[in-house]
Amino acid sequence: MYEEEYQQIKDILHRLQVDSNSKIVFLVDKNGQQIAVEGDMRGVDATSLASLTAGNVAATDGLAKLIGEKEFSILFHEGERDNIHISLVAQRVILVVIFDEKSSLGLVRLRVKKASQELERTFEQLLRKAEADRGSMANRFDSPFAEITDEDIDSLFSE
Amino acid sequence: MTFINYAAREINCKIVYYGPGLCGKTTNLQWIYDKTNPQAKGKLISLATETDRTLFFDFLPLDLGTVRGFKTRFHLYTVPGQVFYDASRKLILKGVDGVVFVADSQEARMEANIESLQNLEKNLREQGYELKTVPYVLQFNKRDLPTALPADQMYGQLNFKGEPTFEAVAMNGTGVFDTLKAVAKLVLTELKKK
Ligand SMILES: Nc1nc2c(ncn2[C@@H]2O[C@H](COP(=O)(O)OP(=O)(O)OP(=O)(O)O)[C@@H](O)[C@H]2O)c(=O)[nH]1
Ligand SMILES: [Mg+2]
């Protein structure tokens, strides 16, 4: 991921969190890898949240296919205190919003819609950049792993 | 799909433990969890039935340290081994970077091993991977049992492409870290090629 787009994504998430009056806004890829997060994550295990969200979406995707739907684009879970709103952006990234009574489902929906469109544009831009880079022989931006050595790997397991 | 976040200087790899029901996949993860120091690991999440059979997956995030200034994080998953959970197994294979096949050494489970291995090959292919090319390690678990088949016989029947193979007793940790280390190494070596 590129610095510029990463910052754009953070900005979009931040605005979404403020405008929707929610507690946490979280972006995860479909494999459960966390991309970015905004809001107060104290007491929340981000990695678990990412993995379970992806599992949830994957299972729901499976259900959708089973009954002949392409996908369910929104999931909503209502709790006593906190609620969780999960939606797909550009069919490949998962946007999670956690909110309590200071916000409402209607408001979250509205703001998520707007943010999704912005995120989609950013992801398109990212893809184009990545492709262009690949085209122009990206070796100028060498993968840091090109010269990884066995010692590097062994040292990971040294304790 | 390895996720390299250049901005955050982080690299995330997904490793899936595969194998027939009750072969010891969850036990592998539990051992790793128990023996890793707290800073290096996240929560172990087990989505299991009331009888401790894996229902959807186990998940354990591990921080292995840094390589060339990048934080390397491995996400370990197990699949549910029971035959009828095939739909869930397919989902968990999505985006996989490396696979560990845990085989049950008991003679009576040989057929289940073979069936599960074929199932792995088929499900990988559906996700666009080939077992031939995916970073892959084989583990013979439950070596402690008197009914365990000789390792060379198992090797003949289960080894797919000369992949690194380890004998293990997951219950007491024998071979568990050797297996993990081998698959992690293969995954990182694969990155080198890209
Ligand atoms: N004797 C012996 N028992 C083992 C060993 N490893 C695991 N077991 C036992 O085998 C049983 C099943 O282990 P699990 O780790 O839950 O098996 P699993 O592969 O996760 O099974 P599923 O979730 O159904 O796919 C448990 O009772 C373990 O204690 C071993 O090395 N030796
Ligand atoms: Mg299990």
Coordinates of N, CA, C and O in Angstrom, one line a residue, chain B residues 24-193:
Chain B
G24 N -5.4 -33.5 15.3 CA -4.6 -32.7 16.2 C -4.3 -31.3 15.7 O -3.3 -30.7 16.2
K25 N -5.0 -30.7 14.8 CA -4.8 -29.4 14.3 C -4.9 -28.3 15.5 O -4.0 -27.5 15.7
T26 N -6.0 -28.4 16.1 CA -6.3 -27.5 17.2 C -5.2 -27.6 18.3 O -4.7 -26.6 18.9
T27 N -4.8 -28.8 18.6 CA -3.8 -29.1 19.6 C -2.5 -28.4 19.2 O -1.8 -27.9 20.1
N28 N -2.1 -28.5 18.0 CA -0.9 -27.7 17.5 C -1.0 -26.3 17.9 O -0.1 -25.7 18.4
L29 N -2.1 -25.6 17.5 CA -2.3 -24.2 17.8 C -2.3 -23.9 19.3 O -1.7 -22.9 19.8
Q30 N -2.9 -24.8 20.1 CA -2.9 -24.6 21.5 C -1.5 -24.7 22.1 O -1.2 -23.8 22.9
W31 N -0.7 -25.6 21.6 CA 0.7 -25.7 22.1 C 1.4 -24.4 21.8 O 2.1 -23.9 22.6
I32 N 1.3 -24.0 20.5 CA 2.0 -22.7 20.1 C 1.6 -21.6 21.0 O 2.4 -20.8 21.5
Y33 N 0.3 -21.5 21.2 CA -0.3 -20.4 22.0 C 0.3 -20.5 23.5 O 0.8 -19.5 24.0
D34 N 0.3 -21.7 24.0 CA 0.8 -21.8 25.4 C 2.3 -21.5 25.6 O 2.7 -21.1 26.6
K35 N 3.0 -21.8 24.5 CA 4.5 -21.7 24.7 C 5.1 -20.4 24.1 O 6.3 -20.2 24.0
T36 N 4.2 -19.5 23.6 CA 4.7 -18.2 23.1 C 4.6 -17.1 24.1 O 3.6 -17.1 24.8
N37 N 5.6 -16.3 24.2 CA 5.5 -15.2 25.2 C 4.4 -14.2 24.8 O 4.1 -14.0 23.7
P38 N 3.8 -13.7 25.9 CA 2.6 -12.9 25.7 C 2.7 -11.7 24.7 O 1.7 -11.4 24.0
Q39 N 3.9 -11.0 24.6 CA 4.0 -9.9 23.7 C 3.8 -10.4 22.3 O 3.5 -9.6 21.4
A40 N 4.2 -11.6 22.0 CA 4.3 -12.1 20.6 C 3.0 -12.7 20.1 O 2.9 -13.0 18.9
K41 N 2.0 -12.8 21.0 CA 0.8 -13.5 20.5 C -0.5 -12.7 20.8 O -0.5 -11.8 21.7
G42 N -1.5 -12.9 20.0 CA -2.8 -12.3 20.3 C -3.6 -13.4 21.0 O -3.1 -14.4 21.4
K43 N -4.9 -13.2 21.0 CA -5.9 -14.2 21.5 C -6.0 -15.4 20.6 O -5.9 -15.3 19.4
L44 N -6.1 -16.5 21.2 CA -6.5 -17.7 20.5 C -8.0 -17.8 20.4 O -8.7 -17.9 21.4
I45 N -8.5 -17.7 19.2 CA -10.0 -17.7 19.0 C -10.4 -19.1 18.5 O -9.8 -19.6 17.5
S46 N -11.2 -19.8 19.2 CA -11.7 -21.1 18.8 C -13.2 -21.1 18.6 O -13.9 -20.9 19.6
L47 N -13.6 -21.3 17.4 CA -15.1 -21.4 17.1 C -15.4 -22.8 17.1 O -15.2 -23.5 16.1
A48 N -15.8 -23.4 18.2 CA -15.9 -24.8 18.4 C -17.3 -25.3 18.8 O -18.0 -24.5 19.4
T49 N -17.5 -26.5 18.7 CA -18.8 -27.1 19.2 C -18.6 -27.3 20.7 O -17.5 -27.2 21.2
E50 N -19.7 -27.8 21.3 CA -19.6 -28.0 22.8 C -18.7 -29.1 23.1 O -18.2 -29.2 24.2
T51 N -18.4 -30.0 22.1 CA -17.5 -31.1 22.4 C -16.1 -30.8 21.9 O -15.3 -31.7 21.6
D52 N -15.8 -29.5 21.7 CA -14.4 -29.1 21.3 C -14.0 -29.5 19.9 O -12.8 -29.6 19.7
R53 N -15.0 -29.8 19.1 CA -14.6 -30.0 17.7 C -14.6 -28.6 17.0 O -15.5 -27.8 17.3
T54 N -13.7 -28.4 16.1 CA -13.7 -27.1 15.5 C -14.9 -27.0 14.6 O -15.2 -27.9 13.8
L55 N -15.6 -25.9 14.7 CA -16.9 -25.7 14.0 C -16.6 -24.8 12.8 O -17.2 -25.0 11.7
F56 N -15.8 -23.7 12.9 CA -15.5 -22.9 11.8 C -14.0 -22.7 11.6 O -13.4 -23.1 10.7
F57 N -13.4 -22.2 12.6 CA -11.9 -22.1 12.6 C -11.3 -21.8 14.0 O -12.1 -21.4 14.9
D58 N -10.0 -22.1 14.2 CA -9.3 -21.6 15.3 C -8.4 -20.5 14.6 O -8.0 -20.6 13.5
F59 N -8.1 -19.5 15.4 CA -7.3 -18.4 14.9 C -6.3 -18.0 15.9 O -6.6 -17.7 17.0
L60 N -5.0 -17.9 15.5 CA -4.0 -17.4 16.4 C -3.0 -16.4 15.7 O -2.3 -16.9 14.8
P61 N -3.0 -15.1 16.0 CA -2.0 -14.2 15.4 C -0.7 -14.3 16.2 O -0.7 -14.3 17.4
L62 N 0.4 -14.4 15.5 CA 1.7 -14.5 16.1 C 2.6 -13.4 15.5 O 2.7 -13.3 14.2
D63 N 3.3 -12.7 16.3 CA 4.3 -11.7 15.8 C 5.7 -12.4 15.9 O 6.1 -12.7 17.0
L64 N 6.3 -12.6 14.8 CA 7.6 -13.3 14.9 C 8.8 -12.4 15.0 O 9.9 -12.8 15.3
G65 N 8.6 -11.1 14.9 CA 9.7 -10.2 15.0 C 9.9 -9.4 13.6 O 9.0 -9.4 12.9
T66 N 11.1 -8.9 13.4 CA 11.2 -8.1 12.2 C 12.2 -8.7 11.2 O 13.2 -9.2 11.6
V67 N 11.9 -8.6 9.9 CA 12.8 -8.9 8.9 C 13.0 -7.7 8.0 O 12.0 -7.1 7.5
R68 N 14.2 -7.3 7.9 CA 14.5 -6.1 7.1 C 13.6 -4.9 7.4 O 13.1 -4.2 6.6
G69 N 13.4 -4.7 8.7 CA 12.6 -3.6 9.2 C 11.1 -3.8 9.1 O 10.4 -2.9 9.4
F70 N 10.7 -4.9 8.6 CA 9.2 -5.2 8.5 C 8.8 -6.1 9.6 O 9.4 -7.1 9.9
K71 N 7.7 -5.7 10.3 CA 7.2 -6.6 11.3 C 6.5 -7.8 10.6 O 5.6 -7.6 9.8
T72 N 6.9 -9.0 11.0 CA 6.3 -10.1 10.3 C 5.3 -10.7 11.3 O 5.6 -11.0 12.4
R73 N 4.1 -10.9 10.8 CA 3.0 -11.4 11.6 C 2.4 -12.6 10.9 O 2.0 -12.5 9.7
F74 N 2.3 -13.7 11.6 CA 1.7 -14.9 11.0 C 0.3 -15.1 11.6 O 0.1 -15.0 12.8
H75 N -0.7 -15.3 10.7 CA -2.0 -15.6 11.2 C -2.2 -17.1 11.0 O -2.3 -17.6 9.8
L76 N -2.3 -17.8 12.1 CA -2.5 -19.3 12.0 C -4.0 -19.6 12.1 O -4.7 -19.1 13.0
Y77 N -4.4 -20.4 11.2 CA -5.8 -20.9 11.2 C -5.9 -22.4 11.2 O -5.0 -23.1 10.6
T78 N -6.9 -23.0 11.8 CA -7.1 -24.4 11.5 C -8.5 -24.5 10.9 O -9.4 -23.7 11.1
V79 N -8.7 -25.6 10.1 CA -10.0 -25.8 9.5 C -10.7 -26.9 10.3 O -10.1 -27.6 11.1
P80 N -12.0 -27.0 10.2 CA -12.7 -28.1 10.8 C -12.5 -29.3 10.0 O -12.7 -29.3 8.8
G81 N -12.0 -30.4 10.6 CA -11.7 -31.6 9.9 C -12.8 -32.5 9.5 O -12.7 -33.2 8.5
Q82 N -13.9 -32.4 10.2 CA -15.0 -33.3 9.9 C -15.5 -33.1 8.5 O -15.7 -31.9 8.0
V83 N -15.8 -34.2 7.8 CA -16.1 -34.2 6.4 C -17.2 -33.2 6.0 O -17.1 -32.4 5.1
F84 N -18.2 -33.1 6.8 CA -19.4 -32.3 6.4 C -19.2 -30.8 6.6 O -20.1 -30.1 6.2
Y85 N -18.0 -30.4 7.1 CA -17.8 -29.0 7.1 C -17.0 -28.4 5.9 O -16.3 -27.5 6.0
D86 N -17.2 -29.1 4.8 CA -16.4 -28.7 3.6 C -16.5 -27.2 3.2 O -15.6 -26.6 2.8
A87 N -17.8 -26.7 3.3 CA -18.0 -25.4 2.9 C -17.1 -24.4 3.7 O -16.6 -23.4 3.2
S88 N -17.0 -24.7 5.0 CA -16.2 -23.8 5.9 C -14.7 -23.9 5.5 O -14.0 -22.9 5.5
R89 N -14.3 -25.1 5.2 CA -12.9 -25.3 4.9 C -12.5 -24.5 3.6 O -11.4 -23.9 3.6
K90 N -13.4 -24.5 2.7 CA -13.1 -23.7 1.5 C -12.9 -22.2 1.8 O -12.0 -21.5 1.3
L91 N -13.8 -21.7 2.7 CA -13.7 -20.3 3.0 C -12.4 -20.0 3.7 O -11.8 -18.9 3.4
I92 N -11.9 -20.9 4.5 CA -10.7 -20.6 5.3 C -9.5 -20.6 4.4 O -8.5 -19.9 4.7
L93 N -9.5 -21.4 3.3 CA -8.4 -21.5 2.4 C -8.2 -20.2 1.6 O -7.1 -20.0 1.1
K94 N -9.2 -19.3 1.6 CA -9.1 -18.1 0.8 C -7.9 -17.3 1.3 O -7.7 -17.0 2.5
G95 N -7.1 -16.9 0.4 CA -5.9 -16.0 0.7 C -4.8 -16.7 1.5 O -4.0 -16.0 2.1
V96 N -4.7 -18.0 1.4 CA -3.7 -18.7 2.1 C -2.3 -18.5 1.5 O -2.2 -18.4 0.3
D97 N -1.3 -18.5 2.4 CA 0.1 -18.4 2.0 C 0.9 -19.6 2.2 O 1.9 -19.9 1.5
G98 N 0.4 -20.4 3.1 CA 1.1 -21.7 3.4 C 0.2 -22.7 4.1 O -0.7 -22.3 4.8
V99 N 0.4 -24.0 3.8 CA -0.4 -25.0 4.4 C 0.4 -26.0 5.2 O 1.5 -26.4 4.7
V100 N -0.1 -26.4 6.4 CA 0.4 -27.5 7.1 C -0.6 -28.6 7.0 O -1.8 -28.4 7.4
F101 N -0.2 -29.8 6.5 CA -1.2 -30.9 6.6 C -0.8 -31.8 7.8 O 0.3 -32.3 7.9
V102 N -1.8 -31.9 8.7 CA -1.5 -32.7 9.9 C -2.2 -34.1 9.7 O -3.4 -34.2 9.5
A103 N -1.4 -35.1 9.6 CA -1.9 -36.4 9.4 C -2.0 -37.2 10.7 O -1.1 -37.0 11.6
D104 N -3.0 -38.0 10.9 CA -3.1 -38.8 12.1 C -2.4 -40.2 11.8 O -2.7 -40.9 10.9
S105 N -1.4 -40.5 12.7 CA -0.6 -41.6 12.5 C -1.3 -43.0 12.7 O -0.8 -44.0 12.3
Q106 N -2.4 -43.0 13.4 CA -3.1 -44.2 13.6 C -3.5 -44.9 12.3 O -4.1 -44.3 11.4
E107 N -3.2 -46.2 12.3 CA -3.5 -47.0 11.1 C -4.9 -46.8 10.7 O -5.2 -46.7 9.5
A108 N -5.8 -46.8 11.6 CA -7.3 -46.8 11.3 C -7.6 -45.4 10.7 O -8.7 -45.3 10.1
R109 N -6.8 -44.4 10.8 CA -7.1 -43.1 10.2 C -6.4 -42.8 8.9 O -6.5 -41.7 8.3
M110 N -5.7 -43.9 8.3 CA -5.0 -43.7 7.1 C -5.9 -43.2 5.9 O -5.6 -42.3 5.2
E111 N -7.1 -43.9 5.9 CA -8.0 -43.6 4.8 C -8.5 -42.1 4.9 O -8.6 -41.4 3.9
A112 N -8.8 -41.8 6.2 CA -9.2 -40.4 6.4 C -8.1 -39.4 6.0 O -8.4 -38.3 5.5
N113 N -6.9 -39.7 6.3 CA -5.8 -38.8 5.9 C -5.8 -38.6 4.4 O -5.7 -37.5 3.9
I114 N -5.9 -39.7 3.6 CA -5.8 -39.7 2.2 C -7.0 -38.9 1.6 O -6.9 -38.0 0.8
E115 N -8.2 -39.1 2.2 CA -9.4 -38.4 1.7 C -9.2 -36.9 2.0 O -9.6 -36.1 1.1
S116 N -8.7 -36.6 3.2 CA -8.5 -35.2 3.5 C -7.5 -34.5 2.6 O -7.6 -33.3 2.2
L117 N -6.4 -35.2 2.3 CA -5.4 -34.7 1.4 C -6.0 -34.4 0.0 O -5.7 -33.3 -0.6
Q118 N -6.8 -35.3 -0.5 CA -7.4 -35.1 -1.8 C -8.4 -33.9 -1.7 O -8.5 -33.1 -2.6
N119 N -9.1 -33.8 -0.6 CA -10.0 -32.7 -0.4 C -9.2 -31.4 -0.4 O -9.7 -30.4 -1.0
L120 N -8.1 -31.4 0.2 CA -7.2 -30.2 0.3 C -6.8 -29.8 -1.2 O -6.9 -28.6 -1.6
E121 N -6.4 -30.7 -1.9 CA -6.0 -30.5 -3.3 C -7.1 -29.9 -4.1 O -6.9 -28.9 -4.8
K122 N -8.3 -30.4 -4.0 CA -9.5 -30.0 -4.7 C -9.9 -28.6 -4.3 O -10.1 -27.7 -5.1
N123 N -9.9 -28.4 -2.9 CA -10.3 -27.0 -2.4 C -9.3 -25.9 -2.8 O -9.7 -24.8 -3.0
L124 N -8.1 -26.3 -2.7 CA -7.1 -25.3 -3.1 C -7.3 -24.9 -4.6 O -7.2 -23.7 -4.9
R125 N -7.5 -25.9 -5.4 CA -7.6 -25.6 -6.8 C -8.8 -24.7 -7.1 O -8.8 -23.8 -7.9
E126 N -9.9 -24.9 -6.3 CA -11.1 -24.1 -6.4 C -10.8 -22.6 -6.1 O -11.4 -21.7 -6.6
Q127 N -9.8 -22.4 -5.2 CA -9.4 -21.1 -4.9 C -8.3 -20.5 -5.8 O -7.8 -19.5 -5.5
G128 N -8.0 -21.3 -6.8 CA -6.9 -20.9 -7.7 C -5.5 -21.2 -7.3 O -4.6 -20.5 -7.8
Y129 N -5.3 -22.1 -6.4 CA -3.9 -22.5 -6.0 C -3.7 -24.0 -6.4 O -4.6 -24.7 -6.6
E130 N -2.4 -24.3 -6.5 CA -2.1 -25.7 -6.7 C -1.2 -26.2 -5.5 O -0.3 -25.5 -5.1
L131 N -1.6 -27.4 -5.0 CA -0.8 -27.9 -3.9 C 0.7 -28.1 -4.3 O 1.6 -27.9 -3.5
K132 N 0.9 -28.3 -5.6 CA 2.3 -28.4 -6.1 C 3.1 -27.2 -5.9 O 4.3 -27.3 -5.6
T133 N 2.5 -26.0 -5.9 CA 3.3 -24.8 -5.8 C 3.2 -24.1 -4.5 O 4.0 -23.2 -4.2
V134 N 2.1 -24.4 -3.8 CA 1.9 -23.7 -2.5 C 2.9 -24.1 -1.5 O 3.3 -25.3 -1.4
P135 N 3.5 -23.1 -0.7 CA 4.3 -23.5 0.5 C 3.6 -24.5 1.4 O 2.5 -24.3 1.8
Y136 N 4.2 -25.7 1.6 CA 3.5 -26.8 2.1 C 4.4 -27.7 3.0 O 5.5 -28.0 2.6
V137 N 3.9 -28.1 4.2 CA 4.6 -28.9 5.1 C 3.7 -30.0 5.6 O 2.5 -29.8 5.8
L138 N 4.3 -31.2 5.8 CA 3.5 -32.4 6.3 C 3.9 -32.7 7.7 O 5.1 -32.7 8.0
Q139 N 2.9 -33.1 8.5 CA 3.2 -33.5 9.9 C 2.5 -34.8 10.2 O 1.3 -35.0 9.9
F140 N 3.3 -35.8 10.7 CA 2.7 -37.0 11.2 C 2.5 -36.9 12.7 O 3.5 -36.9 13.4
N141 N 1.3 -36.7 13.1 CA 1.0 -36.5 14.5 C 0.6 -37.8 15.2 O 0.4 -38.8 14.6
K142 N 0.6 -37.7 16.5 CA 0.2 -38.8 17.4 C 1.2 -40.0 17.2 O 0.8 -41.2 17.2
R143 N 2.5 -39.6 17.2 CA 3.5 -40.7 17.1 C 3.6 -41.5 18.4 O 4.2 -42.6 18.4
D144 N 3.0 -41.0 19.4 CA 3.1 -41.7 20.7 C 2.2 -42.9 20.8 O 2.3 -43.7 21.7
L145 N 1.2 -43.0 19.9 CA 0.2 -44.1 20.0 C 0.8 -45.4 19.5 O 1.5 -45.5 18.5
P146 N 0.5 -46.5 20.2 CA 1.0 -47.8 19.8 C 0.5 -48.2 18.4 O 1.1 -49.0 17.7
T147 N -0.7 -47.7 18.0 CA -1.2 -48.1 16.7 C -0.7 -47.2 15.6 O -1.2 -47.3 14.4
A148 N 0.3 -46.4 15.9 CA 0.9 -45.5 14.8 C 1.6 -46.4 13.7 O 2.4 -47.3 14.0
L149 N 1.4 -46.0 12.5 CA 2.0 -46.7 11.4 C 3.5 -46.3 11.3 O 3.8 -45.2 11.8
P150 N 4.4 -47.1 10.7 CA 5.8 -46.6 10.6 C 5.8 -45.4 9.7 O 5.0 -45.2 8.8
A151 N 6.7 -44.5 10.1 CA 6.7 -43.2 9.4 C 7.1 -43.3 7.9 O 6.5 -42.6 7.1
D152 N 7.9 -44.2 7.5 CA 8.3 -44.3 6.1 C 7.1 -44.8 5.3 O 6.9 -44.4 4.1
Q153 N 6.3 -45.7 5.9 CA 5.1 -46.1 5.2 C 4.1 -44.9 5.0 O 3.6 -44.7 3.9
M154 N 4.0 -44.1 6.0 CA 3.1 -42.9 5.9 C 3.7 -42.0 4.8 O 3.0 -41.4 4.0
Y155 N 5.0 -41.8 4.9 CA 5.7 -40.9 3.9 C 5.3 -41.4 2.5 O 5.0 -40.5 1.6
G156 N 5.4 -42.7 2.2 CA 5.1 -43.2 0.9 C 3.7 -42.9 0.4 O 3.5 -42.6 -0.7
Q157 N 2.8 -42.9 1.4 CA 1.4 -42.7 1.0 C 1.0 -41.2 1.0 O 0.0 -40.9 0.3
L158 N 1.6 -40.4 1.8 CA 1.1 -39.1 2.0 C 2.0 -38.0 1.4 O 1.5 -36.9 1.2
N159 N 3.3 -38.2 1.4 CA 4.1 -37.1 0.9 C 3.8 -36.8 -0.6 O 3.8 -37.7 -1.4
F160 N 3.6 -35.5 -0.8 CA 3.1 -35.1 -2.1 C 4.2 -34.7 -3.1 O 4.1 -35.0 -4.3
K161 N 5.1 -34.0 -2.6 CA 6.1 -33.4 -3.5 C 7.5 -33.2 -2.9 O 8.2 -32.3 -3.2
G162 N 7.8 -34.1 -1.9 CA 9.0 -34.0 -1.2 C 9.0 -32.9 -0.2 O 10.1 -32.4 0.2
E163 N 7.9 -32.5 0.2 CA 7.8 -31.4 1.2 C 8.4 -31.8 2.5 O 8.5 -33.0 2.9
P164 N 8.9 -30.8 3.3 CA 9.4 -31.1 4.6 C 8.4 -31.8 5.5 O 7.2 -31.5 5.5
T165 N 8.8 -32.9 6.1 CA 7.9 -33.7 6.9 C 8.4 -33.9 8.3 O 9.6 -34.2 8.5
F166 N 7.5 -33.8 9.3 CA 7.9 -33.9 10.7 C 7.0 -34.9 11.4 O 5.8 -35.0 11.2
E167 N 7.7 -35.6 12.3 CA 6.9 -36.5 13.2 C 6.6 -35.7 14.5 O 7.4 -34.9 14.9
A168 N 5.4 -35.9 15.0 CA 5.0 -35.0 16.1 C 4.1 -35.7 17.1 O 3.5 -36.7 16.8
V169 N 4.2 -35.2 18.3 CA 3.2 -35.5 19.3 C 2.6 -34.2 19.8 O 3.2 -33.6 20.7
A170 N 1.6 -33.7 19.2 CA 1.2 -32.3 19.4 C 0.8 -32.1 20.9 O 1.0 -31.0 21.4
M171 N 0.3 -33.2 21.5 CA -0.1 -33.1 22.9 C 1.0 -32.6 23.8 O 0.8 -31.9 24.8
N172 N 2.2 -33.1 23.5 CA 3.4 -32.7 24.4 C 4.3 -31.8 23.6 O 5.4 -31.5 24.1
G173 N 3.9 -31.3 22.5 CA 4.7 -30.3 21.8 C 5.8 -30.8 20.8 O 6.3 -30.0 20.1
T174 N 6.0 -32.1 20.9 CA 7.1 -32.6 20.0 C 6.8 -32.3 18.5 O 5.7 -32.6 18.0
G175 N 7.7 -31.7 17.9 CA 7.6 -31.4 16.4 C 6.7 -30.2 16.1 O 6.6 -29.8 14.9
V176 N 6.0 -29.6 17.0 CA 5.1 -28.6 16.7 C 5.8 -27.3 16.2 O 5.4 -26.8 15.1
F177 N 6.8 -26.9 16.9 CA 7.5 -25.7 16.4 C 8.4 -25.9 15.2 O 8.5 -25.0 14.3
D178 N 8.9 -27.1 15.1 CA 9.7 -27.5 13.9 C 8.7 -27.4 12.6 O 9.2 -26.8 11.6
T179 N 7.5 -27.8 12.8 CA 6.6 -27.7 11.7 C 6.3 -26.3 11.3 O 6.3 -25.9 10.2
L180 N 6.0 -25.5 12.4 CA 5.6 -24.1 12.1 C 6.8 -23.3 11.5 O 6.6 -22.6 10.5
K181 N 8.0 -23.6 12.0 CA 9.2 -22.9 11.5 C 9.4 -23.3 10.0 O 9.7 -22.4 9.2
A182 N 9.2 -24.5 9.7 CA 9.4 -24.9 8.3 C 8.4 -24.3 7.4 O 8.8 -23.8 6.3
V183 N 7.2 -24.2 7.8 CA 6.2 -23.6 6.8 C 6.4 -22.1 6.8 O 6.4 -21.4 5.7
A184 N 6.8 -21.4 7.9 CA 7.1 -20.0 7.9 C 8.2 -19.7 7.0 O 8.2 -18.7 6.2
K185 N 9.2 -20.5 7.0 CA 10.4 -20.4 6.2 C 10.0 -20.5 4.7 O 10.5 -19.6 3.9
L186 N 9.2 -21.4 4.4 CA 8.8 -21.6 3.0 C 8.0 -20.4 2.5 O 8.2 -19.9 1.4
V187 N 7.2 -19.9 3.4 CA 6.3 -18.7 3.0 C 7.2 -17.5 2.7 O 7.1 -16.8 1.7
L188 N 8.2 -17.3 3.6 CA 9.0 -16.1 3.5 C 10.0 -16.3 2.3 O 10.3 -15.3 1.6
T189 N 10.4 -17.5 2.0 CA 11.2 -17.7 0.9 C 10.5 -17.5 -0.4 O 11.0 -17.0 -1.4
E190 N 9.2 -17.8 -0.4 CA 8.3 -17.5 -1.5 C 8.2 -16.0 -1.8 O 8.2 -15.6 -3.0
L191 N 8.2 -15.2 -0.8 CA 8.1 -13.8 -0.9 C 9.3 -13.2 -1.7 O 9.3 -12.3 -2.4
K192 N 10.4 -13.9 -1.4 CA 11.7 -13.5 -2.0 C 11.6 -13.6 -3.5 O 12.2 -12.8 -4.2
K193 N 10.9 -14.6 -4.0 CA 10.8 -14.8 -5.4 C 9.9 -13.8 -6.1 O 10.1 -13.5 -7.3

